[in-house]
Short mmCIF file of C-alpha atoms and ligand atoms in Angstrom, two decimals:
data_model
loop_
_atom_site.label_atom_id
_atom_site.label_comp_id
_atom_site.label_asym_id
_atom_site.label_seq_id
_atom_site.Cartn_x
_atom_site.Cartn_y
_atom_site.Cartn_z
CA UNK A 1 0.00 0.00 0.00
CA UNK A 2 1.53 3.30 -1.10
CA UNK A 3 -1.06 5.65 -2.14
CA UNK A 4 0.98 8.53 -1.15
CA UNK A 5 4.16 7.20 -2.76
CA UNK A 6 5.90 10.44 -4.25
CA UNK A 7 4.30 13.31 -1.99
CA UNK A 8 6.06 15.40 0.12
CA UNK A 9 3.63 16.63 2.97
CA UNK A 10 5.01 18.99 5.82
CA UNK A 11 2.46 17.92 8.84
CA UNK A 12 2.53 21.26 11.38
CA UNK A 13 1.12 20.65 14.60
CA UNK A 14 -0.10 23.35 16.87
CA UNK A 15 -0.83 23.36 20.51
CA UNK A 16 -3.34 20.92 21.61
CA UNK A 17 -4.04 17.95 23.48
CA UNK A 18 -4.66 15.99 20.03
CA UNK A 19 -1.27 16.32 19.08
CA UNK A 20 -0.69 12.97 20.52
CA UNK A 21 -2.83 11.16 17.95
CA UNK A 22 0.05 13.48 15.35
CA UNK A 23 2.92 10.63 16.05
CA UNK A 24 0.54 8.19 14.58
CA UNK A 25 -0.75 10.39 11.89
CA UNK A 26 2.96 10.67 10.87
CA UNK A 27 3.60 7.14 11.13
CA UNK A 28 0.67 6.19 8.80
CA UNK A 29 2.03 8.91 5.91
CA UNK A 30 5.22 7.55 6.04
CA UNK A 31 3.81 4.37 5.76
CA UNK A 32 1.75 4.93 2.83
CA UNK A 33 4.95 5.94 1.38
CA UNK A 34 5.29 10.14 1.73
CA UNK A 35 7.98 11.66 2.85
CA UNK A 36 6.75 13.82 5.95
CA UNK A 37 7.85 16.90 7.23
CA UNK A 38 7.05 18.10 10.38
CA UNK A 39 6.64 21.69 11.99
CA UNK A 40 6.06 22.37 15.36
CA UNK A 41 4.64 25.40 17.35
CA UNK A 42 6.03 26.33 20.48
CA UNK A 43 2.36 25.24 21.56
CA UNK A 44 2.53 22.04 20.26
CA UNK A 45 6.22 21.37 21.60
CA UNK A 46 4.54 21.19 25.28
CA UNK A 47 1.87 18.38 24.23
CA UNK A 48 4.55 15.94 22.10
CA UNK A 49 8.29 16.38 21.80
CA UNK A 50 10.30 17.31 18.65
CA UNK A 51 12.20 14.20 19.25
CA UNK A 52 9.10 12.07 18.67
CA UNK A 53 7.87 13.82 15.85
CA UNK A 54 11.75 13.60 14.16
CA UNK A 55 12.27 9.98 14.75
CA UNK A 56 9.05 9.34 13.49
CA UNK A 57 9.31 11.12 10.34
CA UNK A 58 13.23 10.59 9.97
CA UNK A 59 13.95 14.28 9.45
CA UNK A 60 14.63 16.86 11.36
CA UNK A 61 11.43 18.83 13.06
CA UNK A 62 11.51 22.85 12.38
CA UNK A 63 10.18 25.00 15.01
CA UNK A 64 11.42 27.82 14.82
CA UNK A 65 11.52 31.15 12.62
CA UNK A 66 15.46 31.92 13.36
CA UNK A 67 16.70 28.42 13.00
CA UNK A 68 19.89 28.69 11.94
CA UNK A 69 20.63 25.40 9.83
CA UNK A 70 18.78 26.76 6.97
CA UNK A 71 21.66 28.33 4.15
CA UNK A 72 19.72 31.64 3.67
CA UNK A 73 18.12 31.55 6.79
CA UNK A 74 14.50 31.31 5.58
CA UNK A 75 12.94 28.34 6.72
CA UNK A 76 9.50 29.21 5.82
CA UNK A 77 9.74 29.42 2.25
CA UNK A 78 12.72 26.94 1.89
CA UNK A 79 9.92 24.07 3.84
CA UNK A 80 7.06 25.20 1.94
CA UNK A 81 7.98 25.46 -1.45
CA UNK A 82 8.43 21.27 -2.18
CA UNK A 83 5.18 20.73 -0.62
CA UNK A 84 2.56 18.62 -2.31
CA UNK A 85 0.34 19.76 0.76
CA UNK A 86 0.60 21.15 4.32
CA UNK A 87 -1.88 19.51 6.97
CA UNK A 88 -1.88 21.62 9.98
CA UNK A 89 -3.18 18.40 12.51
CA UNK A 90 -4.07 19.57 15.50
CA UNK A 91 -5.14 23.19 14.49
CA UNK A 92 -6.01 24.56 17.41
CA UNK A 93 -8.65 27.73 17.75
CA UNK A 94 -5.65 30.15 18.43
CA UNK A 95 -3.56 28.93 15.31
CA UNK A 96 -7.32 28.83 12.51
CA UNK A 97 -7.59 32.98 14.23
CA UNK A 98 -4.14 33.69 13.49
CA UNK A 99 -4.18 31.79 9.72
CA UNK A 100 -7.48 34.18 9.43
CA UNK A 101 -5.30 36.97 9.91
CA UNK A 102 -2.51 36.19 7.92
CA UNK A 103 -0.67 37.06 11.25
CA UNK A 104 2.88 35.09 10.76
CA UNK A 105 4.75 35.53 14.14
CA UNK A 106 6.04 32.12 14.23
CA UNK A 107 7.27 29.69 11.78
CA UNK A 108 4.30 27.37 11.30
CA UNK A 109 2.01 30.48 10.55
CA UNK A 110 4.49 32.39 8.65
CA UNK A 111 5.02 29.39 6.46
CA UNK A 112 1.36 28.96 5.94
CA UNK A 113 1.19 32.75 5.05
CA UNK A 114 4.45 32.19 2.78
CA UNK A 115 3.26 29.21 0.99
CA UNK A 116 2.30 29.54 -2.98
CA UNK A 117 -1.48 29.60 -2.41
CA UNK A 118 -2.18 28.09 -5.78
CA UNK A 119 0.88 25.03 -5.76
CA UNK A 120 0.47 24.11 -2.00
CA UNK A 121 -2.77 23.33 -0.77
CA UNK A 122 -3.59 23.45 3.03
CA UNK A 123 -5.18 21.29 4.47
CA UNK A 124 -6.61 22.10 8.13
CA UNK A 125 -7.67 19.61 10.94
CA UNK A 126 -9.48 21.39 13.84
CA UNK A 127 -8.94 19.99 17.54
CA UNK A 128 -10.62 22.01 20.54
CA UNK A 129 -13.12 21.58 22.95
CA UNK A 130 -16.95 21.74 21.96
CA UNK A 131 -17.43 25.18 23.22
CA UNK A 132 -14.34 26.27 21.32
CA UNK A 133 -15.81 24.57 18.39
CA UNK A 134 -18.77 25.71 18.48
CA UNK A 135 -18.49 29.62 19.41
CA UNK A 136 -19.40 32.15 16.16
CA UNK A 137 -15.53 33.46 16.24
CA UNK A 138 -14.30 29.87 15.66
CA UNK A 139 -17.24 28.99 13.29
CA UNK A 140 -16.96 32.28 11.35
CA UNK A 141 -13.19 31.84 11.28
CA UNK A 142 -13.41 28.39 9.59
CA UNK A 143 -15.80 29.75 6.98
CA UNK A 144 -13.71 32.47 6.20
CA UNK A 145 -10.69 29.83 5.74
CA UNK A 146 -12.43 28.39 3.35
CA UNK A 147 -13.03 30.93 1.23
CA UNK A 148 -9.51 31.99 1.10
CA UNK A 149 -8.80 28.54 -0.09
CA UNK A 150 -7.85 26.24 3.02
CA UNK A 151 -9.64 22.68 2.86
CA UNK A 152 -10.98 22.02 6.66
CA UNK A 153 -11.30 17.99 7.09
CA UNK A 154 -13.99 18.46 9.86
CA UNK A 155 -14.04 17.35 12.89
CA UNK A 156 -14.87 14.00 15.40
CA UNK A 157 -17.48 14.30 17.89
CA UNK A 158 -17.52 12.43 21.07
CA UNK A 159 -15.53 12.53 24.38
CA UNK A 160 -12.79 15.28 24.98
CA UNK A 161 -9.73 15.16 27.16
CA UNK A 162 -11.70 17.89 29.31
CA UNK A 163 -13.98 15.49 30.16
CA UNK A 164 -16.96 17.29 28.00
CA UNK A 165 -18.63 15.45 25.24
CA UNK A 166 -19.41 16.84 21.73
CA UNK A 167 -18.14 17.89 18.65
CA UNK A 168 -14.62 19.31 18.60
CA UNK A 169 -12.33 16.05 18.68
CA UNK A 170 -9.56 15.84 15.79
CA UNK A 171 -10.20 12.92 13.24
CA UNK A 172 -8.76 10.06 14.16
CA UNK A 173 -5.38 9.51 12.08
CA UNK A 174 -6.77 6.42 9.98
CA UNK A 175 -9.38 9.23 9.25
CA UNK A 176 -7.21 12.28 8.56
CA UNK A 177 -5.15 9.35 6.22
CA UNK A 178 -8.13 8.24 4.11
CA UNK A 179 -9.13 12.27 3.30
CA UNK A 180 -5.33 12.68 2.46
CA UNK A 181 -5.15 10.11 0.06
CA UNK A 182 -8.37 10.95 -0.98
CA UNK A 183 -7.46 14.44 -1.78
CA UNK A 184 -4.70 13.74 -4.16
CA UNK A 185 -6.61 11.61 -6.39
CA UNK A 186 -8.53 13.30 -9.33
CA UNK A 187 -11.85 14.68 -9.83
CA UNK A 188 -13.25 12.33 -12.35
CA UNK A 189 -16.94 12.08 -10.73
CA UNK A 190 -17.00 15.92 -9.31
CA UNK A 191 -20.19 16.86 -8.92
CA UNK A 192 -21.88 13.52 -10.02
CA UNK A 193 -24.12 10.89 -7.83
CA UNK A 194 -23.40 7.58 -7.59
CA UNK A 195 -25.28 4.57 -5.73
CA UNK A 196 -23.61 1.36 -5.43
CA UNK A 197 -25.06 -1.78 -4.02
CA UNK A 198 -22.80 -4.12 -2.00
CA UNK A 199 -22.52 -7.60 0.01
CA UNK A 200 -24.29 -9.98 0.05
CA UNK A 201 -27.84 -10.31 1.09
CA UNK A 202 -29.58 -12.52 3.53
CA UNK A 203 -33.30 -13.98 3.01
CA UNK A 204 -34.67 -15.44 6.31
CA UNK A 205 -36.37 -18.79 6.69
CA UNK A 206 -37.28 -18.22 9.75
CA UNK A 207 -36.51 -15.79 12.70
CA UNK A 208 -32.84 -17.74 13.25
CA UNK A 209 -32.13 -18.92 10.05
CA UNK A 210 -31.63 -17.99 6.65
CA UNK A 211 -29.94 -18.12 2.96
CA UNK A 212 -27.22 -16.36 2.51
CA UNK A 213 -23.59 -15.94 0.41
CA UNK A 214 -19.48 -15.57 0.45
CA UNK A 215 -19.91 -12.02 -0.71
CA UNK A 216 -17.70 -9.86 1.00
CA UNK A 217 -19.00 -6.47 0.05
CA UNK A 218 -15.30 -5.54 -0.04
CA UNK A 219 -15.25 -4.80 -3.90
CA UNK A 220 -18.44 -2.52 -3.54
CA UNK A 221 -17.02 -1.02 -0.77
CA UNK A 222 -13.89 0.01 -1.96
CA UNK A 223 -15.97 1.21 -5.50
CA UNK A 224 -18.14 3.40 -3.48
CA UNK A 225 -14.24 4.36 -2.17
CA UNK A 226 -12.81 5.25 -5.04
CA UNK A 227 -16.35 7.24 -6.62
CA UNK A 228 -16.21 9.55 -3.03
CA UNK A 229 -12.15 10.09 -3.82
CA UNK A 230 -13.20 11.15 -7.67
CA UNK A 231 -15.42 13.97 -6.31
CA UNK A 232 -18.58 11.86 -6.34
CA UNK A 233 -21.49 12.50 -3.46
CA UNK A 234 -22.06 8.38 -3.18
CA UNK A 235 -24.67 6.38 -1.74
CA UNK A 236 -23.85 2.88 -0.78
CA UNK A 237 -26.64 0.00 0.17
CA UNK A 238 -25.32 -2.55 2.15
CA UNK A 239 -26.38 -6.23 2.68
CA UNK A 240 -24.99 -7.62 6.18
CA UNK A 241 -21.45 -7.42 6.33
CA UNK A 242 -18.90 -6.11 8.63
CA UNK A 243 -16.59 -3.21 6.99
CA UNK A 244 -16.26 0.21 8.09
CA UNK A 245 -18.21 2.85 5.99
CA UNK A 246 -15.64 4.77 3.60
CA UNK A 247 -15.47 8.31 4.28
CA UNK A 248 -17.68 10.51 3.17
CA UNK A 249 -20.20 8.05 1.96
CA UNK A 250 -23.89 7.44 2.95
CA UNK A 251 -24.47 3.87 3.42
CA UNK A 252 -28.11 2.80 4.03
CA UNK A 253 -28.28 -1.12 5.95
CA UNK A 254 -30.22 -3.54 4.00
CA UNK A 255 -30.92 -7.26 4.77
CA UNK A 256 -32.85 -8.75 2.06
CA UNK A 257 -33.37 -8.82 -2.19
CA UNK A 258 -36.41 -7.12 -1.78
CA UNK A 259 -35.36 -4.60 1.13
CA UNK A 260 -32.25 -3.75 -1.38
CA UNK A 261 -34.68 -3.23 -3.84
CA UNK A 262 -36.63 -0.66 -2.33
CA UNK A 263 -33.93 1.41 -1.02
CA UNK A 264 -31.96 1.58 -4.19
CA UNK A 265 -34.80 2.56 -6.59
CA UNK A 266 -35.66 5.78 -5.24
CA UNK A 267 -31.88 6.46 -5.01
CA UNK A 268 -31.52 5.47 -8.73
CA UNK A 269 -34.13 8.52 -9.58
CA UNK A 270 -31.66 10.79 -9.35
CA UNK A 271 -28.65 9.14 -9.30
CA UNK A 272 -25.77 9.53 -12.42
CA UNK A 273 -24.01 5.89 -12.58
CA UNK A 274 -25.29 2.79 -10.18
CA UNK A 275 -22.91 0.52 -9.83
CA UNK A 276 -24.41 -3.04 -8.80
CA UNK A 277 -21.55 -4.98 -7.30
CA UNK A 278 -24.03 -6.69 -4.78
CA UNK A 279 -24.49 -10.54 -4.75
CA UNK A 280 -27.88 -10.69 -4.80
CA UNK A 281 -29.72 -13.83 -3.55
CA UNK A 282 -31.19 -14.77 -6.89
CA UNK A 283 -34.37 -17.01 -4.91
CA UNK A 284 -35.98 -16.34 -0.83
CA UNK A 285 -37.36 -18.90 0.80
CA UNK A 286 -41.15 -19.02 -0.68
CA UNK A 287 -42.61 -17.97 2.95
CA UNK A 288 -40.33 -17.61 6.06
CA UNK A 289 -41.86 -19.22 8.95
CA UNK A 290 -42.99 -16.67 11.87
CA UNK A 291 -41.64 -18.98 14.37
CA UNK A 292 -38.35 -21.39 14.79
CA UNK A 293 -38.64 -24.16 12.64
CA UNK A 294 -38.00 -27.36 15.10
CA UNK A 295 -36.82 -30.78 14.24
CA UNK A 296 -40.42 -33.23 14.57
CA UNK A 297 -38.34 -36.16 16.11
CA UNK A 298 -38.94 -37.52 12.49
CA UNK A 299 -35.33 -37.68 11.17
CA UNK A 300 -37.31 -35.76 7.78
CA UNK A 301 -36.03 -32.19 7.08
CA UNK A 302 -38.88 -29.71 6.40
CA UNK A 303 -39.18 -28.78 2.55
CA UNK A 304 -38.39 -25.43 1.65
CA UNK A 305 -40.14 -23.97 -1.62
CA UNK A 306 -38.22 -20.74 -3.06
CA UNK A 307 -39.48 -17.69 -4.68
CA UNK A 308 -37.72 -15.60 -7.28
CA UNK A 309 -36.24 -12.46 -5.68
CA UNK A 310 -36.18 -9.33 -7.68
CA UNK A 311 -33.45 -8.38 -10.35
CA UNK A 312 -32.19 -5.24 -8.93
CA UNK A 313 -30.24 -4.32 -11.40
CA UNK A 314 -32.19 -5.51 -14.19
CA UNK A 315 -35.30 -3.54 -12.52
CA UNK A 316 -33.28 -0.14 -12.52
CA UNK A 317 -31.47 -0.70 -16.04
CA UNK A 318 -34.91 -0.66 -17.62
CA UNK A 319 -36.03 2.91 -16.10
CA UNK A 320 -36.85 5.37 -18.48
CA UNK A 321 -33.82 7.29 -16.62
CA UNK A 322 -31.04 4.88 -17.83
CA UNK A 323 -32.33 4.13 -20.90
CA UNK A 324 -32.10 7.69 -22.27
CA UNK A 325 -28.60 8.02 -20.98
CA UNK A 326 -29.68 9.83 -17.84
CA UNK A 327 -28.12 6.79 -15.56
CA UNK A 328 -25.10 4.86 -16.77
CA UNK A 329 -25.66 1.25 -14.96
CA UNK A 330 -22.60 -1.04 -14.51
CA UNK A 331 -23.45 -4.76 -13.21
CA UNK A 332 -20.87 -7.50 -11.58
CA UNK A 333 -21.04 -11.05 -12.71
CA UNK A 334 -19.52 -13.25 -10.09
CA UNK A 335 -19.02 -16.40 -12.61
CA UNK A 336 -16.90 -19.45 -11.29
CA UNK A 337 -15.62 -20.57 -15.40
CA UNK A 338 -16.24 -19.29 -19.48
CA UNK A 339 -15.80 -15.69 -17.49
CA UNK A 340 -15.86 -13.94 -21.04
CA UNK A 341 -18.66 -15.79 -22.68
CA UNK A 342 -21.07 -15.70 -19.15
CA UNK A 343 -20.19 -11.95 -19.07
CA UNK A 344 -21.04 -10.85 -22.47
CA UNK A 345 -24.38 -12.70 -22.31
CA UNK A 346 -24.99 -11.11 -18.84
CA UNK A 347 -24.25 -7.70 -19.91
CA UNK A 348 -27.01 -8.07 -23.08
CA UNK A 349 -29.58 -9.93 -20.38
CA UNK A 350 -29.30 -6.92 -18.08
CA UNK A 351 -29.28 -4.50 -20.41
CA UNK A 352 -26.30 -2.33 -19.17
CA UNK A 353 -23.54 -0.32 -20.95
CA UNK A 354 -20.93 -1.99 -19.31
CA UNK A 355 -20.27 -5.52 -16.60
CA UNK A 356 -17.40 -6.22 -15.13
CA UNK A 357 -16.80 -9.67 -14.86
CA UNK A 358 -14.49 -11.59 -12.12
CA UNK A 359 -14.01 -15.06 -10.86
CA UNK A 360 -16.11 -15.54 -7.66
CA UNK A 361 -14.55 -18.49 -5.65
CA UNK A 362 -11.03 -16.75 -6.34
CA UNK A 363 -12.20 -13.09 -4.70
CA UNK A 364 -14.77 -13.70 -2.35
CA UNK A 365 -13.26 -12.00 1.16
CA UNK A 366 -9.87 -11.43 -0.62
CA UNK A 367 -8.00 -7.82 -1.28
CA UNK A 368 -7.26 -8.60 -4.37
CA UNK A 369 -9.25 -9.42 -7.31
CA UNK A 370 -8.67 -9.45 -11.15
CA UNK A 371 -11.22 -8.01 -13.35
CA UNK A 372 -12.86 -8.38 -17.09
CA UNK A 373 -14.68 -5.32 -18.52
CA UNK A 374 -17.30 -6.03 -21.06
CA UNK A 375 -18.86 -3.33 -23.41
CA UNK A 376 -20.29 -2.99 -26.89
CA UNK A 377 -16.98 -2.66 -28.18
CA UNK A 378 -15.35 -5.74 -26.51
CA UNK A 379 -13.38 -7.20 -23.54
CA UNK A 380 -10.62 -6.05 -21.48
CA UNK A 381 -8.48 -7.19 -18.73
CA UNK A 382 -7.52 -5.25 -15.55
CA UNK A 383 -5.42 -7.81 -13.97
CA UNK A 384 -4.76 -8.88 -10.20
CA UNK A 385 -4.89 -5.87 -7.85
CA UNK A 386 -5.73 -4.80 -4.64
CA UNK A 387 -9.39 -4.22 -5.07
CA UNK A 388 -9.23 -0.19 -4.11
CA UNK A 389 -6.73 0.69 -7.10
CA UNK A 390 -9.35 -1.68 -9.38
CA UNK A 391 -11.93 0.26 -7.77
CA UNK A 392 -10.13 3.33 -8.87
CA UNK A 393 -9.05 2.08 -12.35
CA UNK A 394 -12.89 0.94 -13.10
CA UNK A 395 -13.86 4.63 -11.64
CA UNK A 396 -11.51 6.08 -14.05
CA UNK A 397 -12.86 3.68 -16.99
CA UNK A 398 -16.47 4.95 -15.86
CA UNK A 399 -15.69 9.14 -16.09
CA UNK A 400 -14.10 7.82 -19.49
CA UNK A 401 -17.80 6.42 -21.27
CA UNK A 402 -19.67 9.56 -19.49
CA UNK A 403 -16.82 11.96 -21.25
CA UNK A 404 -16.16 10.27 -23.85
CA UNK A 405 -14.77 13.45 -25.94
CA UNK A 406 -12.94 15.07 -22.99
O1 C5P B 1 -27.79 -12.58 -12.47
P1 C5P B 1 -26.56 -12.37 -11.67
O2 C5P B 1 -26.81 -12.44 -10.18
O3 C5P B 1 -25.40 -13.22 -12.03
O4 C5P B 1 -26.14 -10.86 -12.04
C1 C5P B 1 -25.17 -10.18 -11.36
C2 C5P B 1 -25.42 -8.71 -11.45
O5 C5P B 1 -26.79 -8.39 -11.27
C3 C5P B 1 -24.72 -7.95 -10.35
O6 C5P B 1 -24.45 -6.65 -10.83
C4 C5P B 1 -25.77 -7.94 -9.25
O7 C5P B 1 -25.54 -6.90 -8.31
C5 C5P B 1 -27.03 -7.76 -10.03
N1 C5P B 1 -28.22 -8.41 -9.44
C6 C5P B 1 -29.22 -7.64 -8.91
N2 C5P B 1 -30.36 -8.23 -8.41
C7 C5P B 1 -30.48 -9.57 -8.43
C8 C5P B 1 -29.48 -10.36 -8.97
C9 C5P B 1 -28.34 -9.76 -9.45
O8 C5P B 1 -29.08 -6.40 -8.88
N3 C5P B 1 -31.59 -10.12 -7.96
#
């Protein structure tokens, strides 16, 4: 995993209890392959030690306007200038007033203030207690940051190191990580909608029991990924798994064919692409039975008759919306062999632009996948990757057939 392999990020920390959760935040950056370096306050120097922060990031921390190891003496523009981004994480109340201000009395500001406002980006992470958070100065200040170009990541809400509870918290650093990566990658989908449907889905039999499949919801997940890091606003309709919701996404819980059914299609009304990567149960058991079914001492198992669920996809690739263009529609097919042949008929039975074809028993739960895109024109390959840069590649192939003269 290196999805920030080539950037050069200068992580300044002002003074706040949060810079704590700044060691890992460095850690994880490094990790994901940037080289990070850090700039301290003389706030932030009190909460976590330069020494940390240094041997951490393997180069020297700067926290100081007159540091003298700098050739012509000008540490502010000598740091900021190689920058692929600055992420001020914590920024406290005190350092968003002064950034306001353009005020540049010590080296984190007066780097800010110094950087090339339209080659470094800056990237802000608020930490402060809820009443901090939430007072007009503090609110009004972060607007006004915005509008002068800074990118504010938000905030957590829950308990604070005061002991209060509320809004205020810094993300946590595998948060501030995913809207890093996330803000390098390109815009492909700005300003589109996109609903994906993921996992599998579970059809009772009776209130203990029921039908269900291997599907992971991984691939979905990491597609409704990918669509939020291209810009996208994305809606994502789960069957019962157990992943984490991706950032910035709005994921609505479903159990069954039928319960996925009726909270995609009034999504799909005004939705630009649905993506269904969801492993729909194709039959539910005919009637589930209101109470346990119990073993009759007979040694016969009951008889269960099955019912036809509803074709999701099929159902929403047939609205007058997609037909006309409106709603590009992209299906899975999770085939086990003849992955070409079962794909090409499966993409003229639903009725969609494109399917992407993979090779169920071989992905099912796994980070990696390989996959086989199937249009009018013909086939291609997108071989074994981890499933979020396939997720990204098929995002990228998507933007492609909606701009196709760009
Ligand atoms: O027919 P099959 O299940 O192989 O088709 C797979 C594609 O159709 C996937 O995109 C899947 O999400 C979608 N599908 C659906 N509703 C169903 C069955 C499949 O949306 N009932």
């Amino acid at each position: 995993m290196n999805d920030l392999a080539g950037k050069h990020i200068v992580l300044g920390l002002s003074g706040g209890i949060a810079c704590y959760k700044a060691a890992e935040l460095c850690r994880a950056l490094v990790k994901q392959g940037a080289t990070v370096q850090v700039v301290m306050t003389e706030a932030a120097a009190q909460f976590i030690t330069p020494v940390t922060m240094q041997a951490l990031s393997n180069r020297p921390v700067y926290d100081s306007q007159w540091d003298r190891r700098e050739p012509n003496n000008m540490p502010h523009i000598n740091l900021s200038r190689g920058a692929d981004a600055i992420l001020v994480a914590p920024c406290s109340a005190d350092f968003m007033a002064k950034l306001l201000h353009g005020r540049a009395d010590d080296l984190l500001s007066l780097m800010c203030l110094a950087r090339p406002i339209d080659k470094v980006p800056l990237l802000l992470a608020p930490a402060m207690n809820r009443e901090m958070w939430a007072h007009p100065a503090t609110q009004r200040n972060m607007v006004q940051l915005a509008a002068d170009g800074a990118h504010i990541l938000g905030v957590g809400t829950g308990f604070q190191a005061c002991g209060e509870t509320g809004d205020g918290r810094m993300l946590e650093p595998p948060e501030l990580l995913e809207d890093m990566i996330a803000f390098f990658q390109p815009k492909l989908l700005s300003g589109r909608k996109v609903l994906v449907t993921a996992g599998p889905t579970f059809e009772a039999i009776d209130p203990v029991r029921g039908m269900t499949n291997l599907s992971s919801g991984k691939m979905g997940f990491a597609i409704a990924r990918a669509a939020r890091e291209a810009g996208a606003e994305v809606t994502l309709v789960a069957g019962p798994v157990s992943l984490p919701t991706p950032r910035g996404v709005m994921r609505i819980d479903v159990q069954s064919a039928r319960d996925m059914l009726q909270a995609t299609e009034p999504q799909a009304r005004s939705a630009d692409i649905f993506i269904a990567t969801a492993a729909v149960a194709d039959w539910r058991p005919a009637a589930a039975s209101e109470q346990k079914i119990k073993k009759d001492g007979s040694g016969r198992a009951p008889r269960l008759e099955f019912t036809e669920n509803p074709d999701i996809l099929a159902t929403v690739a047939q609205s007058p919306r997609a037909k006309s263009g409106a709603l590009f529609c992209v299906g899975f097919a999770a085939e086990s062999h003849n992955l070409v042949a079962n794909a090409q008929a499966k993409r003229l039975r639903k009725g969609v632009p494109l399917l992407v074809g993979n090779i169920g028993p071989a992905t099912f739960g796994a980070d990696d996948n390989a996959l086989l895109l199937v249009d009018e024109e013909g086939t291609q390959e997108m071989p074994r990757a981890r499933k979020l840069q396939l997720a990204r590649a098929l995002v990228a192939q998507i933007a492609n057939r909606l701009h196709p003269h760009r």
